[in-house]
Amino acid sequence: MENLEEEVYSLFKHKNFTNAKFLVSCLMIKDRKYEIIMQILEYESGNYSRSLIFSTQTYTSLFYEALAYKKISENTKAVNALNKILDNKLANECLFDSKLNELILNRKIENVYELLGDIYKETCESNKSKKMYKKAFDENFILKKSFLHLQQKKLESINHEEKLILPNISMAKFNGGDFTLVVQNELDKKIDIPYATLELKENNISNFVEAHYKNMEDRFCINDTNLTESDTLNYSNLQTHLFFDDLRRNNEDIRNLEVCNTSLLTMIKNFYSDLQSFGDNFEKYKKISPGFGTYYLQEYATFLAENGKTNEAIEVFDLIITNEKIYLSRMDVYSSLLYKKKEKDKLASLSRKLLKYYYNESITWAVLGNYYSLINNHKKSLLCLEKSLYIKMNFYTVNLIGHEYIQKQEFQQAKSYFNLSLLLEPDNYNALVGLGIAHFNTQHPEAGIFYMKRAISLVPQNLFIRYILIKCTIKEEMYEESISALEDTFKFRSNKNKEGRLDTLIKYLLKLNRVFDEYEEIILLKMSELCLKLKMIKEAKDILFLVKNENEGYKKVLLEINIKENRTK
């Protein structure tokens, strides 16, 4: 029996589940204790429903039972299994005479709490979710995910006075023949993503470093790493291979780092502390990426994105991809930034890479949805985003679907998805922005202002949201609100009347004698448009003087000024 157990363990380690299950089925004839091994094998090989057949009342079995129920979206049953663990209604674990004992889980209650937090998050029970994440982190502070969920801000009320509409989501087409005939045929067989300027070669990872990195080579070191054929077939070890390869190259730098002279636990504590002051610690963690430093870089890039620093966020994400070569976490955020900047080639390249290495991941299909949206194929975009939700229900993808419906001008449907997103993640500025846009487009400007201001309260540094608010209020001729938003943006307040306040603000800006960033400039263009609406032609011209980027928006406003001037002559 011991020799057979060792064979099963070896097959498991080699991911040869078919033969492992064959042997375990033989062992089960002699002893039912091998049911737990069969349950683990069925789960790890993706047969989630079948794994439930072998459930028992041990800690390991109940935990795998909860994982399986979560995978097939039967969350109530998953919670019940985990509650049995918390209630200590457990049978004794089976013991084996081999390394199969290593597959049996040691009881770690923090993992139970964190899994409950994940489930409650997916079922829109945010208070229960945060309670579980807190318990998990209190038990074990190394749980980064629980820590990050506990850092989010809280809003007392996020809903304007209206009936709450939620989408009717049906994932039936992703099950069985419907999915194969309709969606899979649409997506898999006709994935029309261009290679752009890339020529991909299977066995050379350096070819995945996109052509657009050439302009950044002076700033970010690009390392070429050749992989043998056997390496490319073992994707699970690929990141480890690349990490240690770069680690050897950068060993001198790493030895000099203060963070590496501390104990592991102190290093993790420092990581949490450093997340509170991103900019001060960028260089430190950049030097230990790939690897541990990348966890910090991805949070820093996301922080920059949330605060409207699109170009800076893209640079950090570019650095992550250069270092890690193949990476998944936060790539949905990265793809949204590329969408925003209309970087079609980079987004196409990212999509192809994720399809190749992370085909069955929710983030991959969200990225693909962004790509198809950018090329105005909204039908395919929605199919990809729906598949992303089918793999994993998450607020970020729900937001993307809401924005797709805004693109299609189906505003009621968009509202329903943004409402769902807020149930999944209450502190979710993107959904608030989406609701604001949808309400402005359905003749409910007061509600639009309400949601926009809520979003701004969460990320006050995000100038793009302020730009949307200013743009929408000007369109609705709510000029007092526009001026108030402009004053808040540039941190200036006056007690004069409408025109007087605007004139005073313009004089203040002219005296600043500084360069404005790209989002400030598009706000200044809107400010110039507002001046024209209020027949303040000279002031409109003065504001335009502050804008250095003479793009299409600039030319359009300049043309309007010239037309207005000619009419007054």
CSV table of N, CA and C in Angstrom, one decimal, residues 136-144:
chain,number,residue,atom,x,y,z
A,136,ALA,N,-9.8,37.2,9.9
A,136,ALA,CA,-8.7,36.5,9.2
A,136,ALA,C,-7.4,37.2,9.5
A,137,PHE,N,-7.4,38.5,9.3
A,137,PHE,CA,-6.2,39.3,9.5
A,137,PHE,C,-5.7,39.3,11.0
A,138,ASP,N,-6.7,39.3,11.9
A,138,ASP,CA,-6.4,39.3,13.3
A,138,ASP,C,-5.7,38.0,13.7
A,139,GLU,N,-6.1,36.9,13.0
A,139,GLU,CA,-5.5,35.6,13.3
A,139,GLU,C,-4.1,35.5,12.7
A,140,ASN,N,-3.9,36.1,11.5
A,140,ASN,CA,-2.6,36.0,10.8
A,140,ASN,C,-2.4,37.2,9.9
A,141,PHE,N,-1.5,38.1,10.3
A,141,PHE,CA,-1.3,39.3,9.6
A,141,PHE,C,-0.6,39.2,8.3
A,142,ILE,N,-0.1,38.0,7.9
A,142,ILE,CA,0.5,37.9,6.6
A,142,ILE,C,-0.5,37.8,5.5
A,143,LEU,N,-1.8,37.7,5.8
A,143,LEU,CA,-2.9,37.6,4.8
A,143,LEU,C,-3.1,39.0,4.1
A,144,LYS,N,-2.3,39.2,3.0
A,144,LYS,CA,-2.3,40.5,2.3
A,144,LYS,C,-3.7,40.9,1.8
